[in-house]
Amino acid sequence: MDSKNTTKIGLFQLVMLTLGSLIGSGWLFGSWEATKIAGPAAIISWVIGGVVIAAIAYDYVEIGAMFPEAGGMSRYAQYSHGPLLGFIASWANWISLITLIPIEAVAAVQYMSSWPWSWANWTHAFLKNGAITTSGLMVVFVFILVFTLLNFWSVKLLTSFTSLISILKIGVPALTIIMLTVSGFYPQNYGHSIHEFMPYGSAPIFAATSAAGIIFSFNAFQTVINMGSEIKKSRKNIGRGIFISLLISGIIYILLQSTYITSMKPSTLASTGWSGFDFNSPFADLAIMLGIRWLSVLLYMDAFVSPVGTGVSFAASTGRALYAMESNQHIPSFIGKINQKYGIPRVAMIVNLVLSMLMVSVFRSWSTLATVISTSTLIAYLTGPVTAVAFRKLAPNFKRPVKLKNLGWMAPLSFVLASLAIYWAMWPTTVEVILVILIGLPFYFYYEYRAGYVDTRKAFYSSMWMIIYLIFISIMSYIGSTEFNGINWIHYPWDFVVIALASLAFYYWGIKTAHVFPDFYQAKKLNDTVKMNDDD
């Protein structure tokens, strides 16, 4: 997807772009939602969520540097396991990305609907019973259109916009932490015993990572991977971009969660409990409660800015992901058309624009959209550790600008953590997302039919581990503990043990079934272009 007019992205711009994706509606909703579920122990949920995503991201640093291409995360599984696994992974990843665009638009409109000023009364009709109304939906459509247009001409315009907006998105949370702490600091809210710290038990700590949008909040590290060939000095900057962005956002999220916990007046907390706070705009409402009205105004404005920045960033990633899917030759070829002047997949962006509008027309609440995102993303991520290790066996002589020293134990660990996080999303989310993935399979088999079913059986064999895995995790969600919406055939925490052990078996099965397909030779050609020294 390179062109002479494509502007390469430096490390600072890359970090700003990724932070623009990471710090979106999650920080506005996450602390409140997590505390409702887990009480003060929600702060542990943010640490767990960050560790899960960081472990997964670790695997992608090696393969991202080996194959620096736009939309790369939609391609890697196909290189190692053939077209069927590649399709499942890229379809699941694309579903999550295409849902991220409308969820940020919904977040912006939802906060607009609670603007407290008399001149803004007309915005109150945008939301009813937690769902976007028809009038609100029209505003959501406008946001999605703006997200797309800001990516439509050049990468330079994208990075100029997101670098500016990302600075604001870091500054406002930092100011919120300072002002709320100065105005009200009650560390005793953490409790004086384990029971007070974990009022609802230990299981909700894990449940909050998915149900409160914590995994969703850390998800955007793949922005770096999907911009692959557009990054300056990709050998060093892919890994640096991911981990600097995750570190900064992780610190911000944990501090915000702590601030939310310690800013509550103990007298108010005693009367309502952690689950009793019914906020529409959590931090803005908290600022009003503490008498900092100017901060509430700023937060209402940032509740508009943060989702916009994230939506713009993901409009870029989603276009590149769909472009990469077309190169797998299992969706219509016109989708992969690149604008020669700007080097951008404009047709893919238009397709995503239309489908994002369709998605939000059906699923009109933030929580419903977040449910789809977290699980579909994690299913796509499962292929990362398997592919990274499989390539060391399939292609030991490929260029590896970054060769991870700890991949041998980090890859299985990240696979297990991703599996647990899928389980934490709770029944029936797993089955719902798997059904969404199955909707894409007719496309795959139609194009296999047109191609004469070349290597179809071999591809099915190489993908069997994932297919059986999806069945297994669905069954586990149903028969698992009541803490995670199961029927309690397997009690907590033994459900974690079963999933961890079974996941390791699926992980090693996946590595064993990697094979050389025609796509492997495309990967070889791409890898031949990699420079072992600093590029650009």
XYZ file of C-alpha atoms in Angstrom:
536
model
C 0.000 0.000 0.000
C 2.978 2.279 -0.375
C 3.013 5.121 -2.805
C 5.306 8.020 -3.510
C 2.858 10.305 -1.725
C 2.523 8.165 1.405
C 4.037 9.939 4.391
C 5.930 7.694 6.816
C 5.042 8.006 10.492
C 7.724 8.685 13.113
C 7.756 7.365 16.677
C 6.165 10.446 18.278
C 3.385 10.558 15.699
C 2.932 6.790 16.056
C 2.583 7.023 19.841
C 0.164 9.953 19.504
C -1.881 8.061 16.908
C -2.032 4.978 19.144
C -2.900 7.004 22.245
C -5.598 8.654 20.170
C -7.034 5.183 19.711
C -6.378 3.910 23.254
C -7.810 6.854 25.195
C -11.370 6.990 23.927
C -14.727 6.337 25.523
C -13.165 3.710 27.811
C -11.771 6.241 30.281
C -15.093 8.062 30.438
C -17.097 4.955 31.330
C -14.583 2.352 32.552
C -13.817 3.432 36.129
C -17.484 3.835 37.002
C -18.505 0.538 35.391
C -15.590 -1.393 36.925
C -16.272 -0.078 40.435
C -19.944 -1.000 40.161
C -18.876 -4.572 39.411
C -15.820 -5.066 41.661
C -15.788 -2.197 44.178
C -12.341 -0.745 45.089
C -10.723 -3.958 43.799
C -11.522 -2.655 40.308
C -8.054 -1.118 40.352
C -6.690 -4.680 40.084
C -8.946 -5.247 37.073
C -7.105 -2.508 35.170
C -3.755 -4.098 35.984
C -5.004 -7.514 34.826
C -6.472 -6.070 31.632
C -3.230 -4.273 30.843
C -1.171 -7.420 31.483
C -3.424 -9.503 29.203
C -3.122 -7.076 26.298
C 0.610 -6.443 26.853
C 1.289 -10.195 26.797
C -0.630 -10.553 23.528
C 1.057 -7.494 22.023
C 4.477 -8.960 22.864
C 3.967 -11.781 20.338
C 3.004 -9.387 17.574
C 6.188 -7.323 17.863
C 8.276 -10.084 16.254
C 5.895 -10.896 13.414
C 5.019 -7.228 12.910
C 8.691 -6.434 12.303
C 9.048 -9.505 10.042
C 6.102 -8.486 7.873
C 5.656 -4.695 7.984
C 2.529 -4.224 5.896
C -0.672 -2.231 6.137
C -3.427 -4.252 7.793
C -0.885 -6.868 8.836
C -2.930 -8.386 11.661
C -5.407 -9.589 9.049
C -2.670 -11.506 7.217
C -0.311 -13.282 9.621
C -2.459 -16.344 10.374
C -2.909 -16.925 6.649
C 0.859 -16.972 6.134
C 1.345 -19.753 8.689
C -1.898 -21.770 8.564
C -3.520 -21.067 5.217
C -6.598 -19.231 3.995
C -9.308 -20.596 6.330
C -7.602 -19.669 9.602
C -6.512 -16.414 8.003
C -10.122 -15.682 7.096
C -11.450 -16.517 10.577
C -8.829 -14.331 12.270
C -9.163 -11.412 9.869
C -12.970 -11.551 9.899
C -13.052 -11.566 13.714
C -10.549 -8.703 13.834
C -12.467 -6.734 11.219
C -15.773 -7.226 13.092
C -14.161 -5.709 16.183
C -12.708 -2.804 14.218
C -15.887 -2.030 12.326
C -17.744 -1.984 15.652
C -15.203 0.375 17.205
C -16.081 3.148 14.762
C -19.776 3.371 15.762
C -19.125 2.738 19.469
C -17.029 5.909 19.674
C -19.698 7.838 17.782
C -22.332 6.473 20.167
C -20.196 7.497 23.168
C -19.870 11.060 21.876
C -23.597 11.339 21.211
C -24.480 9.756 24.560
C -22.457 12.388 26.419
C -23.958 15.122 24.251
C -27.384 13.910 25.362
C -26.527 14.785 28.979
C -25.190 18.310 28.366
C -26.570 20.410 31.267
C -26.922 23.778 29.531
C -30.327 25.208 28.634
C -29.281 25.933 25.064
C -28.445 22.234 24.636
C -31.841 20.837 25.669
C -32.367 19.625 22.111
C -29.581 17.059 22.634
C -31.516 15.313 25.411
C -33.626 13.540 22.801
C -30.563 11.656 21.502
C -30.764 8.954 24.191
C -33.664 7.048 25.715
C -33.393 4.144 28.170
C -29.681 3.757 27.434
C -30.166 3.409 23.657
C -29.621 5.891 20.834
C -32.881 7.269 19.411
C -33.588 7.898 15.735
C -32.589 11.556 16.011
C -29.442 10.541 17.875
C -28.697 7.968 15.194
C -28.571 10.702 12.558
C -25.900 12.499 14.614
C -24.005 9.211 15.008
C -24.004 8.891 11.205
C -22.488 12.374 10.911
C -19.694 11.418 13.322
C -18.912 8.232 11.381
C -18.784 10.249 8.154
C -16.372 12.759 9.731
C -14.152 9.934 11.028
C -13.880 8.585 7.493
C -13.328 11.906 5.719
C -10.433 12.802 8.015
C -8.658 9.680 6.714
C -9.664 10.087 3.096
C -6.855 12.187 1.671
C -3.566 11.414 3.331
C -1.738 9.880 6.261
C -0.212 13.322 6.905
C -3.640 14.834 7.559
C -4.506 11.893 9.823
C -1.356 12.231 11.938
C -1.602 16.030 12.134
C -5.140 15.740 13.467
C -4.528 12.889 15.893
C -1.255 14.269 17.286
C -3.092 17.436 18.335
C -6.163 15.665 19.685
C -4.063 13.054 21.540
C -2.260 15.767 23.503
C -5.675 17.031 24.643
C -6.786 13.489 25.465
C -3.801 13.003 27.768
C -4.058 16.464 29.312
C -7.730 16.348 30.308
C -7.522 13.026 32.205
C -4.357 14.280 33.932
C -6.122 17.500 34.967
C -9.128 15.475 36.146
C -6.898 13.338 38.358
C -5.270 16.405 39.918
C -8.439 18.446 40.500
C -10.582 15.623 41.871
C -7.755 14.566 44.202
C -7.296 18.122 45.490
C -11.051 18.576 45.992
C -11.719 15.296 47.711
C -9.265 12.592 48.778
C -10.581 9.754 50.930
C -8.095 6.849 50.839
C -10.198 5.044 53.467
C -12.608 4.225 50.622
C -10.271 1.369 49.731
C -11.411 -0.263 52.968
C -9.678 -1.584 56.045
C -10.053 -5.278 55.272
C -10.067 -7.682 52.336
C -13.861 -7.820 52.525
C -14.175 -4.044 52.233
C -11.611 -3.946 49.423
C -13.394 -6.777 47.580
C -17.023 -6.337 48.667
C -18.367 -8.579 45.897
C -15.649 -11.253 46.023
C -12.702 -11.986 43.756
C -14.496 -13.230 40.615
C -15.869 -9.756 39.693
C -12.290 -8.485 39.496
C -11.845 -10.676 36.418
C -15.366 -10.130 35.084
C -14.821 -6.359 35.113
C -11.955 -6.647 32.627
C -14.496 -7.492 29.935
C -17.849 -6.280 31.282
C -16.565 -2.808 32.204
C -14.746 -2.290 28.923
C -11.193 -2.602 30.297
C -9.964 -4.997 27.589
C -11.734 -2.764 25.097
C -9.886 0.271 26.503
C -6.454 -1.333 25.937
C -7.311 -2.909 22.603
C -5.897 -0.270 20.273
C -2.249 -1.419 20.277
C -3.018 -3.037 16.918
C -3.101 0.447 15.377
C 0.701 0.173 15.315
C 0.673 -3.253 13.647
C -1.898 -2.280 11.029
C 0.125 0.801 10.009
C 3.176 -1.488 9.453
C 4.636 -0.336 6.118
C 3.857 3.307 6.898
C 6.126 3.483 9.976
C 9.614 4.992 9.913
C 12.320 2.681 11.278
C 9.729 -0.067 11.721
C 12.394 -2.449 13.088
C 12.558 -0.465 16.316
C 9.418 1.634 16.303
C 6.794 -1.123 16.111
C 7.774 -2.468 19.532
C 8.505 0.963 20.980
C 5.216 2.386 19.723
C 3.163 -0.429 21.230
C 4.751 -0.493 24.665
C 5.144 3.262 25.161
C 1.484 3.700 24.267
C 0.321 0.868 26.530
C 2.473 2.139 29.413
C 1.188 5.718 29.194
C -2.448 4.687 28.815
C -2.119 2.082 31.590
C -0.772 4.655 34.047
C -3.568 7.063 33.133
C -6.290 4.416 33.509
C -5.026 3.174 36.884
C -4.697 6.707 38.253
C -8.198 7.555 37.004
C -9.613 4.463 38.697
C -7.879 5.310 41.960
C -9.058 8.910 41.732
C -12.653 7.793 41.169
C -12.457 5.522 44.241
C -10.868 8.074 46.567
C -12.978 11.073 45.473
C -16.270 9.658 46.745
C -17.476 11.164 49.989
C -17.575 8.337 52.555
C -21.006 9.464 53.785
C -22.462 9.241 50.273
C -20.744 5.917 49.678
C -22.152 4.504 52.924
C -25.704 5.242 51.809
C -25.475 3.962 48.218
C -22.664 1.400 48.019
C -20.386 1.151 44.988
C -23.119 -0.227 42.757
C -25.598 2.503 43.671
C -24.124 5.437 41.762
C -26.324 6.142 38.751
C -24.170 8.498 36.704
C -24.820 9.488 33.090
C -21.421 11.171 32.735
C -19.390 9.674 35.599
C -16.425 12.037 36.022
C -18.436 15.132 35.077
C -21.151 14.163 37.578
C -18.474 13.543 40.200
C -16.952 16.974 39.533
C -20.384 18.575 40.025
C -20.815 16.587 43.250
C -17.509 18.056 44.481
C -18.464 21.588 43.374
C -15.956 21.887 40.476
C -18.388 23.036 37.805
C -15.731 24.385 35.417
C -14.110 20.936 35.366
C -17.463 19.335 34.594
C -17.798 21.636 31.576
C -14.323 20.635 30.381
C -15.185 16.967 30.876
C -18.385 17.312 28.867
C -16.313 18.799 26.069
C -13.674 16.065 26.323
C -16.397 13.450 26.269
C -16.960 14.785 22.787
C -13.268 15.063 21.830
C -11.944 11.703 23.127
C -14.342 9.454 21.194
C -13.828 11.556 18.050
C -10.052 11.058 18.232
C -10.427 7.323 18.714
C -12.987 7.050 15.939
C -10.694 8.832 13.495
C -7.780 6.544 14.367
C -9.852 3.400 13.966
C -11.333 4.536 10.679
C -7.721 4.361 9.442
C -7.020 0.925 10.970
C -10.307 -0.530 9.766
C -9.724 0.568 6.190
C -6.299 -1.068 6.187
C -7.663 -4.261 7.762
C -10.348 -4.624 5.099
C -7.764 -3.880 2.403
C -5.638 -6.731 3.777
C -8.649 -9.054 3.860
C -9.223 -8.485 0.144
C -5.693 -9.625 -0.590
C -6.693 -12.953 0.996
C -8.996 -13.317 -2.050
C -12.121 -14.231 -0.105
C -14.062 -10.983 -0.448
C -14.802 -8.921 -3.604
C -11.635 -7.648 -5.300
C -12.853 -4.069 -5.829
C -12.657 -3.525 -2.064
C -8.865 -3.699 -2.213
C -8.501 -0.892 -4.752
C -5.871 1.640 -3.671
C -6.059 5.316 -4.529
C -2.843 5.831 -6.505
C -2.445 9.489 -5.585
C -2.663 9.095 -1.812
C -1.869 5.404 -1.322
C -5.012 4.899 0.777
C -7.694 2.141 0.449
C -10.589 4.502 -0.199
C -13.061 1.859 -1.366
C -12.455 -0.158 1.810
C -13.083 2.966 3.882
C -16.389 3.599 2.092
C -17.471 -0.029 2.646
C -16.615 0.284 6.338
C -18.522 3.573 6.514
C -21.698 1.930 5.215
C -21.377 -1.203 7.350
C -20.589 0.821 10.490
C -23.813 2.739 9.966
C -25.680 -0.540 9.516
C -24.070 -1.986 12.658
C -25.095 0.924 14.868
C -28.593 0.930 13.386
C -29.035 -2.580 14.784
C -27.014 -2.272 18.023
C -27.776 1.156 19.478
C -26.205 0.987 22.941
C -22.580 1.426 24.018
C -22.603 -1.698 26.188
C -23.942 -3.968 23.434
C -21.335 -2.760 20.959
C -18.582 -3.179 23.583
C -19.668 -6.784 24.117
C -19.085 -7.623 20.462
C -15.729 -5.826 20.335
C -13.938 -7.446 23.266
C -14.630 -11.071 22.427
C -14.168 -10.844 18.666
C -10.850 -9.058 19.183
C -9.581 -11.697 21.598
C -10.560 -14.508 19.218
C -8.515 -12.814 16.493
C -5.595 -12.331 18.907
C -5.456 -16.061 19.666
C -3.686 -16.647 16.356
C -0.824 -14.257 17.207
C 1.173 -16.397 19.667
C 0.558 -19.536 17.588
C 1.716 -17.856 14.367
C 4.791 -16.275 15.971
C 6.084 -19.617 17.277
C 4.977 -21.557 14.176
C 7.083 -19.283 11.967
C 10.180 -20.118 13.964
C 9.672 -23.734 12.897
C 8.361 -23.112 9.369
C 10.819 -20.370 8.493
C 13.869 -20.371 10.791
C 15.882 -18.472 8.170
C 13.444 -15.587 7.688
C 14.779 -12.156 8.623
C 13.834 -11.246 12.173
C 14.711 -7.618 12.910
C 13.290 -8.259 16.372
C 13.784 -11.754 17.808
C 12.035 -12.003 21.146
C 14.080 -13.784 23.800
C 11.105 -14.844 25.897
C 8.696 -15.907 23.161
C 8.998 -19.573 24.188
C 7.064 -18.994 27.416
C 5.314 -15.699 26.676
C 3.423 -17.116 23.676
C 1.630 -19.916 25.595
C 1.049 -17.559 28.529
C -0.582 -14.948 26.295
C -2.746 -17.638 24.653
C -3.990 -18.774 28.072
C -4.637 -15.194 29.216
C -6.569 -14.408 26.039
C -8.658 -17.566 26.547
C -9.474 -16.603 30.122
C -10.415 -13.084 29.024
C -12.824 -14.522 26.439
C -14.392 -16.571 29.235
C -14.614 -13.492 31.462
C -16.872 -11.879 28.848
C -19.466 -14.390 30.115
C -22.208 -16.439 28.528
C -23.845 -15.830 26.048
C -21.319 -13.369 24.596
C -19.052 -16.126 23.288
C -21.784 -17.822 21.264
C -23.071 -14.490 19.931
C -19.640 -13.507 18.654
C -18.982 -16.942 17.161
C -22.266 -16.633 15.259
C -21.144 -13.251 13.908
C -17.913 -14.906 12.737
C -19.867 -17.745 11.111
C -21.806 -15.189 9.070
C -18.595 -14.577 7.136
C -17.920 -18.204 6.230
C -20.261 -18.251 3.181
C -17.951 -15.650 1.614
C -14.984 -17.911 2.242
C -16.564 -21.033 0.771
C -17.994 -19.137 -2.209
C -14.538 -17.943 -3.209
C -13.074 -21.380 -2.512
C -15.682 -22.790 -4.910
C -14.729 -20.236 -7.556
C -11.053 -21.168 -7.114
C -11.789 -24.887 -7.497
C -11.266 -25.817 -3.830
C -7.474 -25.663 -4.085
C -5.939 -26.738 -0.766
C -9.345 -26.455 0.947
C -8.943 -29.761 2.816
C -5.407 -28.888 3.886
C -6.567 -25.452 5.060
C -9.394 -27.053 7.022
C -6.920 -29.402 8.712
C -4.671 -26.481 9.670
C -7.654 -24.585 11.108
C -9.313 -27.462 12.956
C -7.702 -26.464 16.246
C -9.391 -23.060 16.135
C -12.782 -24.467 15.150
C -12.726 -27.015 18.005
C -11.414 -24.317 20.352
C -14.388 -22.050 19.619
C -16.762 -24.916 20.358
C -14.887 -25.684 23.586
C -14.904 -22.112 24.901
C -18.625 -21.791 24.120
C -19.407 -24.954 26.069
C -17.190 -23.815 28.955
C -19.035 -20.498 29.093
C -22.322 -22.375 29.398
C -21.280 -25.010 31.963
C -18.897 -22.734 33.880
C -19.411 -21.011 37.217
C -22.374 -18.793 38.056
C -19.951 -15.914 38.645
C -19.501 -15.832 34.873
C -23.124 -16.542 33.931
C -22.692 -20.308 33.574
C -24.863 -23.080 35.031
C -22.157 -23.900 37.601
C -21.263 -27.432 36.558
C -17.645 -26.355 37.028
C -17.227 -24.100 40.047
C -15.036 -21.024 40.382
C -11.992 -21.024 40.349
C -11.723 -24.534 38.890
C -13.206 -23.216 35.663
C -10.035 -21.133 35.288
C -7.888 -24.235 35.738
C -9.823 -26.204 33.111
C -9.600 -23.362 30.594
C -5.877 -22.811 31.212
C -4.972 -26.486 30.746
C -7.204 -26.957 27.701
C -5.894 -23.737 26.145
C -2.333 -25.004 26.359
C -3.396 -28.130 24.487
C -5.038 -26.026 21.747
C -1.964 -23.785 21.568
C 0.415 -26.687 20.907
C -2.078 -28.252 18.504
C -2.142 -24.986 16.576
C 1.643 -24.867 16.272
C 1.796 -28.483 15.099
C -0.735 -27.915 12.285
C 1.089 -24.982 10.650
C 1.893 -25.777 6.988
C 3.430 -24.165 3.918
C 0.662 -22.742 1.714
C 1.061 -20.496 -1.362
C 0.627 -17.524 0.971
C 3.819 -18.576 2.736
C 5.780 -17.576 -0.374
C 4.091 -14.170 -0.373
C 5.285 -13.826 3.193
C 8.785 -14.772 2.036
C 8.772 -12.035 -0.616
C 7.593 -9.489 1.930
C 10.203 -10.619 4.430
C 12.937 -10.276 1.786
C 12.225 -6.528 1.665
C 12.897 -6.132 5.390
C 16.063 -4.304 6.376
C 17.944 -5.667 9.353
C 19.348 -2.213 10.097
C 17.402 0.979 10.736
C 15.398 1.974 7.695
C 14.322 5.379 6.458
